[in-house]
N, CA, C and O atoms as a printed pandas DataFrame, in Angstrom:
     atom_number atom_name residue_name chain_id  residue_number  x_coord  y_coord  z_coord
0              1         N          MET        A               1  205.639 -108.126  -51.806
1              2        CA          MET        A               1  206.923 -107.256  -52.056
2              3         C          MET        A               1  206.608 -105.898  -52.472
3              4         O          MET        A               1  206.648 -104.895  -51.759
4              5         N          ASN        A               2  206.322 -105.964  -53.578
5              6        CA          ASN        A               2  205.764 -104.963  -54.338
6              7         C          ASN        A               2  204.624 -103.866  -53.654
7              8         O          ASN        A               2  204.699 -102.691  -54.012
8              9         N          ASN        A               3  203.663 -104.238  -52.751
9             10        CA          ASN        A               3  202.825 -103.543  -51.871
10            11         C          ASN        A               3  203.744 -103.016  -51.057
11            12         O          ASN        A               3  203.755 -101.786  -51.010
12            13         N          TYR        A               4  204.594 -103.656  -50.337
13            14        CA          TYR        A               4  205.625 -103.028  -49.313
14            15         C          TYR        A               4  206.453 -101.962  -50.007
15            16         O          TYR        A               4  206.352 -100.843  -49.505
16            17         N          LEU        A               5  207.089 -102.058  -50.846
17            18        CA          LEU        A               5  207.660 -100.987  -51.402
18            19         C          LEU        A               5  206.914  -99.712  -52.094
19            20         O          LEU        A               5  207.357  -98.580  -52.282
20            21         N          ARG        A               6  205.517 -100.314  -52.442
21            22        CA          ARG        A               6  204.579  -98.911  -52.709
22            23         C          ARG        A               6  204.369  -98.520  -51.526
23            24         O          ARG        A               6  204.752  -97.351  -51.517
24            25         N          GLU        A               7  203.872  -98.874  -50.197
25            26        CA          GLU        A               7  203.840  -98.322  -49.075
26            27         C          GLU        A               7  204.551  -97.602  -48.722
27            28         O          GLU        A               7  204.155  -96.458  -48.501
28            29         N          GLU        A               8  206.109  -98.000  -48.484
29            30        CA          GLU        A               8  207.111  -97.406  -48.391
30            31         C          GLU        A               8  207.442  -96.245  -48.937
31            32         O          GLU        A               8  207.905  -95.353  -48.227
32            33         N          ALA        A               9  207.252  -96.072  -50.309
33            34        CA          ALA        A               9  207.341  -94.736  -50.847
34            35         C          ALA        A               9  206.054  -93.809  -50.432
35            36         O          ALA        A               9  206.244  -92.614  -50.203
36            37         N          VAL        A              10  205.043  -94.245  -50.359
37            38        CA          VAL        A              10  203.720  -93.356  -49.997
38            39         C          VAL        A              10  204.437  -92.838  -48.672
39            40         O          VAL        A              10  204.600  -91.625  -48.538
40            41         N          GLY        A              11  204.843  -93.669  -47.749
41            42        CA          GLY        A              11  205.269  -93.543  -46.339
42            43         C          GLY        A              11  206.229  -92.274  -46.323
43            44         O          GLY        A              11  206.094  -91.290  -45.596
44            45         N          LYS        A              12  207.167  -92.479  -47.212
45            46        CA          LYS        A              12  208.147  -91.673  -47.561
46            47         C          LYS        A              12  207.632  -90.287  -47.919
47            48         O          LYS        A              12  208.021  -89.339  -47.236
48            49         N          GLU        A              13  206.897  -90.111  -48.801
49            50        CA          GLU        A              13  205.915  -89.074  -49.338
50            51         C          GLU        A              13  205.223  -88.468  -48.316
51            52         O          GLU        A              13  205.102  -87.243  -48.335
52            53         N          LYS        A              14  204.686  -89.213  -47.304
53            54        CA          LYS        A              14  203.759  -88.639  -46.378
54            55         C          LYS        A              14  204.648  -88.102  -45.263
55            56         O          LYS        A              14  204.284  -87.156  -44.565
56            57         N          SER        A              15  205.898  -88.760  -45.092
57            58        CA          SER        A              15  206.913  -88.120  -44.421
58            59         C          SER        A              15  207.425  -86.967  -44.554
59            60         O          SER        A              15  207.550  -86.173  -43.622
60            61         N          ALA        A              16  207.795  -86.747  -45.801
61            62        CA          ALA        A              16  208.269  -85.619  -46.284
62            63         C          ALA        A              16  207.246  -84.572  -46.374
63            64         O          ALA        A              16  207.646  -83.480  -45.970
64            65         N          LEU        A              17  206.034  -84.605  -46.794
65            66        CA          LEU        A              17  204.896  -84.009  -46.845
66            67         C          LEU        A              17  204.886  -83.472  -45.454
67            68         O          LEU        A              17  204.820  -82.243  -45.453
68            69         N          PHE        A              18  204.943  -84.135  -44.001
69            70        CA          PHE        A              18  204.752  -84.016  -42.688
70            71         C          PHE        A              18  205.923  -83.166  -42.521
71            72         O          PHE        A              18  205.629  -81.971  -42.552
72            73         N          GLN        A              19  207.304  -83.444  -42.334
73            74        CA          GLN        A              19  208.261  -82.635  -42.603
74            75         C          GLN        A              19  208.059  -80.678  -43.030
75            76         O          GLN        A              19  208.295  -79.643  -42.408
76            77         N          GLN        A              20  207.662  -80.914  -44.019
77            78        CA          GLN        A              20  207.667  -79.960  -44.527
78            79         C          GLN        A              20  206.375  -78.814  -44.350
79            80         O          GLN        A              20  206.450  -77.602  -44.553
80            81         N          SER        A              21  205.353  -79.487  -43.971
81            82        CA          SER        A              21  204.195  -78.873  -43.186
82            83         C          SER        A              21  204.489  -78.683  -41.790
83            84         O          SER        A              21  203.701  -77.914  -41.239
84            85         N          TYR        A              22  205.259  -79.090  -41.167
85            86        CA          TYR        A              22  205.933  -78.951  -39.641
86            87         C          TYR        A              22  206.893  -78.001  -39.696
87            88         O          TYR        A              22  207.133  -77.428  -38.633
88            89         N          ALA        A              23  207.745  -77.557  -41.027
89            90        CA          ALA        A              23  208.654  -76.386  -40.968
90            91         C          ALA        A              23  207.651  -75.183  -41.281
91            92         O          ALA        A              23  207.893  -74.056  -40.849
92            93         N          GLU        A              24  206.675  -75.421  -41.939
93            94        CA          GLU        A              24  205.867  -74.263  -42.293
94            95         C          GLU        A              24  205.473  -73.960  -41.342
95            96         O          GLU        A              24  205.879  -72.863  -40.960
96            97         N          VAL        A              25  204.529  -74.675  -40.452
97            98        CA          VAL        A              25  204.358  -74.305  -39.234
98            99         C          VAL        A              25  205.001  -73.724  -38.016
99           100         O          VAL        A              25  204.513  -73.039  -37.116
100          101         N          ALA        A              26  206.269  -74.184  -38.219
101          102        CA          ALA        A              26  207.366  -73.416  -36.911
102          103         C          ALA        A              26  207.611  -72.318  -37.385
103          104         O          ALA        A              26  207.765  -71.501  -36.477
104          105         N          GLU        A              27  207.788  -71.650  -38.915
105          106        CA          GLU        A              27  207.974  -70.282  -39.409
106          107         C          GLU        A              27  206.908  -69.680  -39.437
107          108         O          GLU        A              27  207.058  -68.463  -39.549
108          109         N          LEU        A              28  205.600  -70.120  -39.366
109          110        CA          LEU        A              28  204.408  -69.347  -39.322
110          111         C          LEU        A              28  204.210  -69.016  -37.649
111          112         O          LEU        A              28  203.649  -67.978  -37.296
112          113         N          GLU        A              29  204.653  -69.861  -36.810
113          114        CA          GLU        A              29  204.307  -69.791  -35.231
114          115         C          GLU        A              29  205.468  -68.450  -35.123
115          116         O          GLU        A              29  205.150  -67.366  -34.635
116          117         N          ARG        A              30  206.792  -68.741  -35.650
117          118        CA          ARG        A              30  207.739  -67.632  -35.336
118          119         C          ARG        A              30  207.197  -66.027  -35.951
119          120         O          ARG        A              30  207.369  -64.934  -35.413
120          121         N          GLU        A              31  206.583  -66.304  -37.096
121          122        CA          GLU        A              31  205.961  -65.147  -37.522
122          123         C          GLU        A              31  204.794  -64.208  -36.644
123          124         O          GLU        A              31  204.542  -63.007  -36.552
124          125         N          VAL        A              32  204.257  -65.449  -36.073
125          126        CA          VAL        A              32  203.283  -64.654  -35.160
126          127         C          VAL        A              32  203.942  -64.214  -34.046
127          128         O          VAL        A              32  203.739  -63.084  -33.602
128          129         N          VAL        A              33  204.795  -65.067  -33.491
129          130        CA          VAL        A              33  205.560  -64.313  -32.118
130          131         C          VAL        A              33  206.223  -62.871  -32.313
131          132         O          VAL        A              33  206.413  -62.019  -31.445
132          133         N          GLY        A              34  206.549  -62.815  -33.780
133          134        CA          GLY        A              34  207.703  -61.250  -33.976
134          135         C          GLY        A              34  206.015  -60.566  -34.514
135          136         O          GLY        A              34  205.901  -59.377  -34.214
136          137         N          LEU        A              35  205.372  -60.882  -34.889
137          138        CA          LEU        A              35  203.862  -59.618  -35.003
138          139         C          LEU        A              35  203.602  -59.347  -33.802
139          140         O          LEU        A              35  203.727  -58.153  -33.530
140          141         N          GLY        A              36  203.210  -60.172  -32.779
141          142        CA          GLY        A              36  203.309  -59.753  -31.396
142          143         C          GLY        A              36  203.790  -58.862  -30.623
143          144         O          GLY        A              36  203.279  -57.986  -29.927
144          145         N          LYS        A              37  205.199  -59.305  -30.899
145          146        CA          LYS        A              37  206.120  -58.239  -30.298
146          147         C          LYS        A              37  206.047  -56.781  -31.173
147          148         O          LYS        A              37  206.092  -55.708  -30.573
148          149         N          GLU        A              38  205.943  -56.846  -32.498
149          150        CA          GLU        A              38  205.420  -55.607  -33.102
150          151         C          GLU        A              38  204.364  -54.972  -32.653
151          152         O          GLU        A              38  204.490  -53.828  -32.217
152          153         N          GLU        A              39  203.380  -55.481  -32.677
153          154        CA          GLU        A              39  202.039  -54.978  -31.945
154          155         C          GLU        A              39  202.591  -54.276  -30.575
155          156         O          GLU        A              39  202.741  -53.054  -30.571
156          157         N          THR        A              40  202.835  -54.906  -29.630
157          158        CA          THR        A              40  203.383  -54.631  -28.417
158          159         C          THR        A              40  203.958  -52.971  -28.960
159          160         O          THR        A              40  203.368  -51.894  -28.872
160          161         N          VAL        A              41  205.001  -53.215  -29.396
161          162        CA          VAL        A              41  205.992  -51.888  -29.495
162          163         C          VAL        A              41  204.909  -50.726  -30.186
163          164         O          VAL        A              41  204.983  -49.542  -29.857
164          165         N          ARG        A              42  203.886  -51.231  -31.195
165          166        CA          ARG        A              42  203.619  -49.964  -31.380
166          167         C          ARG        A              42  202.183  -49.471  -30.622
167          168         O          ARG        A              42  201.739  -48.328  -30.514
168          169         N          LEU        A              43  201.615  -50.772  -30.132
169          170        CA          LEU        A              43  200.773  -50.368  -29.006
170          171         C          LEU        A              43  201.387  -49.147  -27.888
171          172         O          LEU        A              43  200.742  -48.131  -27.628
172          173         N          ARG        A              44  202.541  -49.410  -27.383
173          174        CA          ARG        A              44  203.210  -48.729  -26.622
174          175         C          ARG        A              44  203.494  -47.368  -27.178
175          176         O          ARG        A              44  203.352  -46.468  -26.351
176          177         N          GLN        A              45  203.897  -46.963  -28.495
177          178        CA          GLN        A              45  204.126  -45.998  -28.995
178          179         C          GLN        A              45  202.571  -45.255  -29.274
179          180         O          GLN        A              45  202.631  -44.025  -29.276
180          181         N          ILE        A              46  201.603  -45.671  -29.438
181          182        CA          ILE        A              46  200.440  -45.474  -29.701
182          183         C          ILE        A              46  199.885  -44.719  -28.402
183          184         O          ILE        A              46  199.218  -43.686  -28.455
184          185         N          THR        A              47  200.357  -45.561  -26.911
185          186        CA          THR        A              47  199.887  -44.907  -25.849
186          187         C          THR        A              47  200.759  -43.708  -25.609
187          188         O          THR        A              47  200.357  -42.733  -24.975
188          189         N          GLU        A              48  202.004  -43.804  -26.147
189          190        CA          GLU        A              48  202.793  -42.337  -25.770
190          191         C          GLU        A              48  202.374  -41.283  -26.414
191          192         O          GLU        A              48  202.332  -40.157  -25.919
192          193         N          VAL        A              49  201.951  -41.648  -27.849
193          194        CA          VAL        A              49  201.559  -40.440  -28.908
194          195         C          VAL        A              49  200.240  -39.639  -27.945
195          196         O          VAL        A              49  200.123  -38.456  -27.626
196          197         N          SER        A              50  199.268  -40.943  -27.635
197          198        CA          SER        A              50  198.172  -40.376  -27.080
198          199         C          SER        A              50  198.302  -39.495  -26.065
199          200         O          SER        A              50  197.739  -38.400  -26.081
200          201         N          SER        A              51  199.183  -39.971  -24.940
201          202        CA          SER        A              51  199.408  -39.220  -23.654
202          203         C          SER        A              51  200.115  -37.728  -24.161
203          204         O          SER        A              51  199.659  -36.699  -23.661
204          205         N          GLN        A              52  200.909  -37.661  -24.870
205          206        CA          GLN        A              52  201.651  -36.575  -25.438
206          207         C          GLN        A              52  200.831  -35.716  -26.158
207          208         O          GLN        A              52  201.176  -34.534  -26.137
208          209         N          ARG        A              53  199.501  -36.098  -27.001
209          210        CA          ARG        A              53  198.749  -35.415  -27.418
210          211         C          ARG        A              53  197.831  -34.810  -26.404
211          212         O          ARG        A              53  197.530  -33.631  -26.592
212          213         N          GLU        A              54  197.330  -35.429  -25.349
213          214        CA          GLU        A              54  196.628  -35.029  -24.416
214          215         C          GLU        A              54  197.437  -34.000  -23.473
215          216         O          GLU        A              54  196.711  -33.083  -23.089
216          217         N          ARG        A              55  198.678  -33.937  -23.038
217          218        CA          ARG        A              55  199.515  -32.948  -22.517
218          219         C          ARG        A              55  199.736  -31.661  -23.392
219          220         O          ARG        A              55  199.974  -30.595  -22.825
220          221         N          MET        A              56  199.660  -31.740  -24.803
221          222        CA          MET        A              56  199.760  -30.463  -25.709
222          223         C          MET        A              56  198.437  -30.110  -25.642
223          224         O          MET        A              56  198.263  -28.917  -25.895
224          225         N          SER        A              57  197.541  -30.671  -25.415
225          226        CA          SER        A              57  195.912  -30.203  -25.750
226          227         C          SER        A              57  196.009  -29.566  -24.330
227          228         O          SER        A              57  195.714  -28.375  -24.429
228          229         N          ARG        A              58  196.290  -29.889  -23.130
229          230        CA          ARG        A              58  195.852  -29.082  -21.738
230          231         C          ARG        A              58  196.741  -27.883  -22.035
231          232         O          ARG        A              58  196.200  -26.778  -22.039
232          233         N          GLU        A              59  197.983  -27.972  -22.273
233          234        CA          GLU        A              59  198.813  -26.642  -22.656
234          235         C          GLU        A              59  198.345  -25.778  -23.526
235          236         O          GLU        A              59  198.491  -24.560  -23.419
236          237         N          ALA        A              60  197.790  -26.316  -24.386
237          238        CA          ALA        A              60  196.924  -25.299  -25.263
238          239         C          ALA        A              60  196.110  -24.654  -24.664
239          240         O          ALA        A              60  196.275  -23.436  -24.735
240          241         N          ALA        A              61  195.286  -25.002  -24.095
241          242        CA          ALA        A              61  193.986  -24.650  -23.520
242          243         C          ALA        A              61  194.730  -23.614  -22.557
243          244         O          ALA        A              61  194.382  -22.452  -22.768
244          245         N          LYS        A              62  195.694  -23.784  -21.530
245          246        CA          LYS        A              62  196.254  -22.915  -20.443
246          247         C          LYS        A              62  196.595  -21.952  -21.516
247          248         O          LYS        A              62  196.459  -20.788  -21.140
248          249         N          LYS        A              63  196.911  -22.059  -22.476
249          250        CA          LYS        A              63  197.623  -20.717  -23.291
250          251         C          LYS        A              63  196.611  -20.031  -23.425
251          252         O          LYS        A              63  196.478  -18.985  -22.790
252          253         N          VAL        A              64  195.510  -20.569  -24.445
253          254        CA          VAL        A              64  194.449  -20.027  -24.586
254          255         C          VAL        A              64  193.664  -19.277  -23.594
255          256         O          VAL        A              64  193.069  -18.264  -23.960
256          257         N          ASN        A              65  193.606  -19.670  -22.389
257          258        CA          ASN        A              65  193.334  -18.954  -21.460
258          259         C          ASN        A              65  193.677  -17.701  -21.039
259          260         O          ASN        A              65  192.980  -16.702  -20.858
260          261         N          LYS        A              66  195.122  -17.938  -20.877
261          262        CA          LYS        A              66  196.043  -17.109  -20.263
262          263         C          LYS        A              66  196.181  -15.875  -21.428
263          264         O          LYS        A              66  196.566  -14.804  -20.959
264          265         N          LEU        A              67  195.961  -15.893  -22.623
265          266        CA          LEU        A              67  195.668  -15.059  -23.568
266          267         C          LEU        A              67  194.617  -14.397  -23.521
267          268         O          LEU        A              67  194.631  -13.198  -23.802
268          269         N          ARG        A              68  193.368  -15.112  -23.118
269          270        CA          ARG        A              68  191.997  -14.415  -23.087
270          271         C          ARG        A              68  192.332  -13.293  -21.693
271          272         O          ARG        A              68  192.122  -12.080  -21.692
272          273         N          GLU        A              69  192.774  -13.934  -20.823
273          274        CA          GLU        A              69  192.869  -13.097  -19.469
274          275         C          GLU        A              69  193.387  -12.043  -19.634
275          276         O          GLU        A              69  192.896  -10.978  -19.258
276          277         N          THR        A              70  194.641  -12.191  -20.323
277          278        CA          THR        A              70  195.919  -10.865  -21.071
278          279         C          THR        A              70  194.921   -9.730  -21.649
279          280         O          THR        A              70  194.952   -8.561  -21.264
280          281         N          LYS        A              71  193.952  -10.277  -22.712
281          282        CA          LYS        A              71  193.373   -9.384  -23.410
282          283         C          LYS        A              71  192.476   -8.380  -22.648
283          284         O          LYS        A              71  192.316   -7.169  -22.801
284          285         N          GLU        A              72  191.858   -9.407  -21.639
285          286        CA          GLU        A              72  190.625   -8.940  -20.986
286          287         C          GLU        A              72  191.644   -7.472  -19.678
287          288         O          GLU        A              72  191.110   -6.441  -19.267
288          289         N          TYR        A              73  192.986   -7.893  -19.390
289          290        CA          TYR        A              73  193.470   -7.395  -18.504
290          291         C          TYR        A              73  193.895   -6.098  -19.224
291          292         O          TYR        A              73  193.978   -5.103  -18.505
292          293         N          VAL        A              74  194.172   -5.960  -20.510
293          294        CA          VAL        A              74  194.647   -4.979  -21.214
294          295         C          VAL        A              74  193.737   -4.136  -21.706
295          296         O          VAL        A              74  194.060   -2.979  -21.974
296          297         N          LYS        A              75  192.422   -4.615  -21.902
297          298        CA          LYS        A              75  191.074   -3.616  -22.028
298          299         C          LYS        A              75  190.750   -2.980  -20.627
299          300         O          LYS        A              75  190.240   -1.862  -20.697
300          301         N          VAL        A              76  190.934   -3.442  -19.484
301          302        CA          VAL        A              76  190.736   -2.656  -18.193
302          303         C          VAL        A              76  191.938   -1.939  -17.982
303          304         O          VAL        A              76  191.776   -1.191  -17.017
304          305         N          LYS        A              77  193.017   -1.846  -18.441
305          306        CA          LYS        A              77  194.172   -0.777  -18.178
306          307         C          LYS        A              77  193.962    0.016  -19.228
307          308         O          LYS        A              77  194.174    1.224  -19.117
308          309         N          ASP        A              78  193.488   -0.560  -20.476
309          310        CA          ASP        A              78  193.085    0.594  -21.345
310          311         C          ASP        A              78  192.043    1.620  -20.994
311          312         O          ASP        A              78  192.345    2.813  -20.991
312          313         N          LEU        A              79  190.753    1.184  -20.679
313          314        CA          LEU        A              79  189.988    2.004  -19.812
314          315         C          LEU        A              79  190.426    2.845  -18.849
315          316         O          LEU        A              79  190.040    4.013  -18.801
316          317         N          VAL        A              80  191.205    2.370  -18.062
317          318        CA          VAL        A              80  191.746    2.767  -16.929
318          319         C          VAL        A              80  192.788    4.202  -17.132
319          320         O          VAL        A              80  192.907    5.165  -16.373
320          321         N          THR        A              81  193.520    3.903  -18.554
321          322        CA          THR        A              81  194.366    4.936  -18.897
322          323         C          THR        A              81  193.719    6.316  -19.433
323          324         O          THR        A              81  194.071    7.495  -19.382
324          325         N          LEU        A              82  192.626    5.636  -19.961
325          326        CA          LEU        A              82  191.756    6.856  -20.924
326          327         C          LEU        A              82  190.706    7.388  -19.749
327          328         O          LEU        A              82  190.172    8.437  -20.108
328          329         N          ASP        A              83  190.315    6.979  -18.565
329          330        CA          ASP        A              83  189.951    7.471  -17.405
330          331         C          ASP        A              83  190.956    8.662  -17.015
331          332         O          ASP        A              83  190.702    9.866  -16.982
332          333         N          LEU        A              84  192.095    8.046  -16.744
333          334        CA          LEU        A              84  193.169    8.815  -16.061
334          335         C          LEU        A              84  193.538   10.358  -17.200
335          336         O          LEU        A              84  193.577   11.508  -16.761
336          337         N          LYS        A              85  193.772    9.972  -18.695
337          338        CA          LYS        A              85  193.918   10.931  -19.539
338          339         C          LYS        A              85  192.526   12.085  -19.363
339          340         O          LYS        A              85  192.663   13.305  -19.455
340          341         N          LYS        A              86  191.463   11.516  -19.148
341          342        CA          LYS        A              86  190.187   12.431  -19.119
342          343         C          LYS        A              86  190.369   13.249  -17.805
343          344         O          LYS        A              86  189.981   14.411  -17.926
344          345         N          LYS        A              87  190.951   12.870  -16.368
345          346        CA          LYS        A              87  190.833   13.409  -15.533
346          347         C          LYS        A              87  192.013   14.265  -15.402
347          348         O          LYS        A              87  192.006   15.155  -14.552
348          349         N          ARG        A              88  193.179   14.054  -16.279
349          350        CA          ARG        A              88  194.300   15.073  -16.046
350          351         C          ARG        A              88  193.593   16.095  -17.037
351          352         O          ARG        A              88  193.456   17.264  -16.677
352          353         N          LYS        A              89  193.256   15.778  -17.965
353          354        CA          LYS        A              89  192.756   16.955  -18.713
354          355         C          LYS        A              89  191.716   17.981  -17.905
355          356         O          LYS        A              89  191.806   19.207  -17.964
356          357         N          GLU        A              90  191.085   17.519  -17.422
357          358        CA          GLU        A              90  190.172   18.044  -16.404
358          359         C          GLU        A              90  190.766   18.880  -15.293
359          360         O          GLU        A              90  190.262   19.921  -14.873
360          361         N          MET        A              91  191.868   18.336  -14.862
361          362        CA          MET        A              91  192.780   19.173  -13.742
362          363         C          MET        A              91  193.438   20.096  -14.423
363          364         O          MET        A              91  193.729   21.151  -13.859
364          365         N          GLN        A              92  193.767   19.882  -15.667
365          366        CA          GLN        A              92  194.806   20.947  -16.374
366          367         C          GLN        A              92  193.770   21.861  -16.623
367          368         O          GLN        A              92  194.150   23.010  -16.396
368          369         N          THR        A              93  192.553   21.787  -17.021
369          370        CA          THR        A              93  191.557   22.791  -17.512
370          371         C          THR        A              93  191.398   23.686  -16.248
371          372         O          THR        A              93  191.495   24.899  -16.436
372          373         N          LYS        A              94  191.151   23.212  -14.900
373          374        CA          LYS        A              94  190.509   23.501  -13.993
374          375         C          LYS        A              94  192.079   24.571  -13.385
375          376         O          LYS        A              94  192.079   25.668  -12.828
376          377         N          VAL        A              95  192.828   24.000  -13.645
377          378        CA          VAL        A              95  194.442   24.664  -13.046
378          379         C          VAL        A              95  194.188   25.953  -13.759
379          380         O          VAL        A              95  193.974   27.001  -13.149
380          381         N          ARG        A              96  194.227   25.825  -15.510
381          382        CA          ARG        A              96  194.329   27.052  -15.863
382          383         C          ARG        A              96  193.058   28.448  -16.055
383          384         O          ARG        A              96  193.120   29.603  -16.476
384          385         N          LEU        A              97  192.155   27.721  -15.587
385          386        CA          LEU        A              97  190.803   28.770  -15.270
386          387         C          LEU        A              97  191.259   29.592  -14.383
387          388         O          LEU        A              97  191.715   30.697  -14.676
388          389         N          PRO        A              98  191.174   29.097  -13.113
389          390        CA          PRO        A              98  191.933   29.886  -12.187
390          391         C          PRO        A              98  192.845   30.765  -12.312
391          392         O          PRO        A              98  192.713   31.830  -11.710
392          393         N          SER        A              99  193.935   30.536  -13.089
393          394        CA          SER        A              99  194.800   31.390  -13.024
394          395         C          SER        A              99  194.251   32.313  -14.379
395          396         O          SER        A              99  194.728   33.443  -14.273
396          397         N          ILE        A             100  193.683   32.228  -15.206
397          398        CA          ILE        A             100  192.901   33.313  -16.496
398          399         C          ILE        A             100  192.171   34.198  -15.516
399          400         O          ILE        A             100  192.252   35.422  -15.616
400          401         N          HIS        A             101  191.376   33.543  -14.456
401          402        CA          HIS        A             101  190.127   33.797  -13.933
402          403         C          HIS        A             101  190.600   35.011  -13.269
403          404         O          HIS        A             101  190.080   36.123  -13.363
404          405         N          ASP        A             102  192.017   34.578  -12.340
405          406        CA          ASP        A             102  192.616   35.523  -11.286
406          407         C          ASP        A             102  193.272   36.939  -11.923
407          408         O          ASP        A             102  193.372   37.987  -11.285
408          409         N          SER        A             103  193.724   36.729  -13.410
409          410        CA          SER        A             103  194.161   37.431  -13.894
410          411         C          SER        A             103  193.165   38.702  -14.542
411          412         O          SER        A             103  193.443   39.885  -14.740
412          413         N          LEU        A             104  192.041   38.023  -14.752
413          414        CA          LEU        A             104  190.987   38.847  -15.267
414          415         C          LEU        A             104  190.261   39.883  -13.896
415          416         O          LEU        A             104  189.791   41.018  -13.823
416          417         N          VAL        A             105  190.506   38.718  -12.924
417          418        CA          VAL        A             105  189.616   39.500  -11.492
418          419         C          VAL        A             105  190.664   40.729  -11.228
419          420         O          VAL        A             105  190.333   41.848  -10.836
420          421         N          ALA        A             106  191.903   40.326  -11.501
421          422        CA          ALA        A             106  192.967   41.317  -11.199
422          423         C          ALA        A             106  193.049   42.759  -11.541
423          424         O          ALA        A             106  193.380   43.700  -10.820
424          425         N          LEU        A             107  192.650   42.741  -12.890
425          426        CA          LEU        A             107  192.773   43.570  -14.040
426          427         C          LEU        A             107  191.460   44.477  -13.989
427          428         O          LEU        A             107  191.467   45.584  -14.528
428          429         N          VAL        A             108  190.391   44.010  -13.364
429          430        CA          VAL        A             108  189.182   44.337  -13.208
430          431         C          VAL        A             108  189.532   45.097  -11.872
431          432         O          VAL        A             108  189.479   46.320  -12.003
432          433         N          TRP        A             109  189.828   44.713  -10.794
433          434        CA          TRP        A             109  190.069   45.271   -9.562
434          435         C          TRP        A             109  191.174   46.625   -9.796
435          436         O          TRP        A             109  191.148   47.626   -9.080
436          437         N          LYS        A             110  192.022   46.446  -10.815
437          438        CA          LYS        A             110  192.961   47.728  -10.946
438          439         C          LYS        A             110  192.248   48.603  -11.567
439          440         O          LYS        A             110  192.418   49.788  -11.283
440          441         N          ALA        A             111  191.218   48.201  -12.628
441          442        CA          ALA        A             111  190.760   49.358  -13.367
442          443         C          ALA        A             111  189.702   49.803  -12.238
443          444         O          ALA        A             111  189.493   50.994  -12.011
444          445         N          CYS        A             112  189.166   48.954  -11.670
445          446        CA          CYS        A             112  188.078   49.904  -10.369
446          447         C          CYS        A             112  189.016   50.842   -9.471
447          448         O          CYS        A             112  188.981   52.037   -9.178
448          449         N          CYS        A             113  189.649   50.053   -9.243
449          450        CA          CYS        A             113  190.582   51.478   -8.076
450          451         C          CYS        A             113  191.103   52.542   -8.834
451          452         O          CYS        A             113  191.282   53.653   -8.333
452          453         N          CYS        A             114  191.356   52.284   -9.990
453          454        CA          CYS        A             114  192.285   53.269  -11.178
454          455         C          CYS        A             114  190.812   54.390  -11.147
455          456         O          CYS        A             114  190.881   55.617  -11.075
456          457         N          ALA        A             115  189.639   53.636  -11.217
457          458        CA          ALA        A             115  188.313   54.686  -11.632
458          459         C          ALA        A             115  188.353   55.180  -10.220
459          460         O          ALA        A             115  188.860   56.299  -10.144
460          461         N          LEU        A             116  187.986   54.698   -9.145
461          462        CA          LEU        A             116  187.757   55.325   -7.979
462          463         C          LEU        A             116  189.051   56.074   -7.588
463          464         O          LEU        A             116  188.883   56.884   -6.676
464          465         N          VAL        A             117  190.155   55.989   -8.021
465          466        CA          VAL        A             117  190.980   56.991   -7.489
466          467         C          VAL        A             117  190.831   58.086   -8.215
467          468         O          VAL        A             117  191.083   59.155   -7.659
468          469         N          ALA        A             118  190.406   58.089   -9.568
469          470        CA          ALA        A             118  190.036   59.028  -10.765
470          471         C          ALA        A             118  189.033   60.198   -9.950
471          472         O          ALA        A             118  189.161   61.414  -10.093
472          473         N          LEU        A             119  188.120   59.597   -9.163
473          474        CA          LEU        A             119  186.883   60.000   -8.890
474          475         C          LEU        A             119  187.090   60.800   -7.454
475          476         O          LEU        A             119  186.143   61.419   -6.969
476          477         N          LEU        A             120  188.108   60.764   -6.939
477          478        CA          LEU        A             120  188.552   61.212   -5.642
478          479         C          LEU        A             120  189.061   62.530   -5.937
479          480         O          LEU        A             120  189.735   62.677   -6.956
480          481         N          PRO        A             121  188.765   63.757   -4.981
481          482        CA          PRO        A             121  189.145   64.876   -5.361
482          483         C          PRO        A             121  190.649   65.254   -4.957
483          484         O          PRO        A             121  191.122   66.342   -5.286
């Protein structure tokens, strides 16, 4: 009988240990499921952030290209403006010279005419 009671006490110990172990396993399984869900959420966030980074990178590249094109456009327009200013200055000079030239020619002609008139009897 003593052996039976000893075996029963050992059985109860083993049963309690088994139940405790079973509860721990169940808790760990719930934790694994929770961590799996958390991993899924974080992977989704990583994917979203990665695609957002790529989108922003493409936009930045477009803006850099647009800036480069605009700078080139401004350079061309500055050169055209400079060329037009030179042409305007040349035209103004040409317009002034004939008027000065014409005035000088008129004065010389007048002087010649006066000299000829003075030489006539």
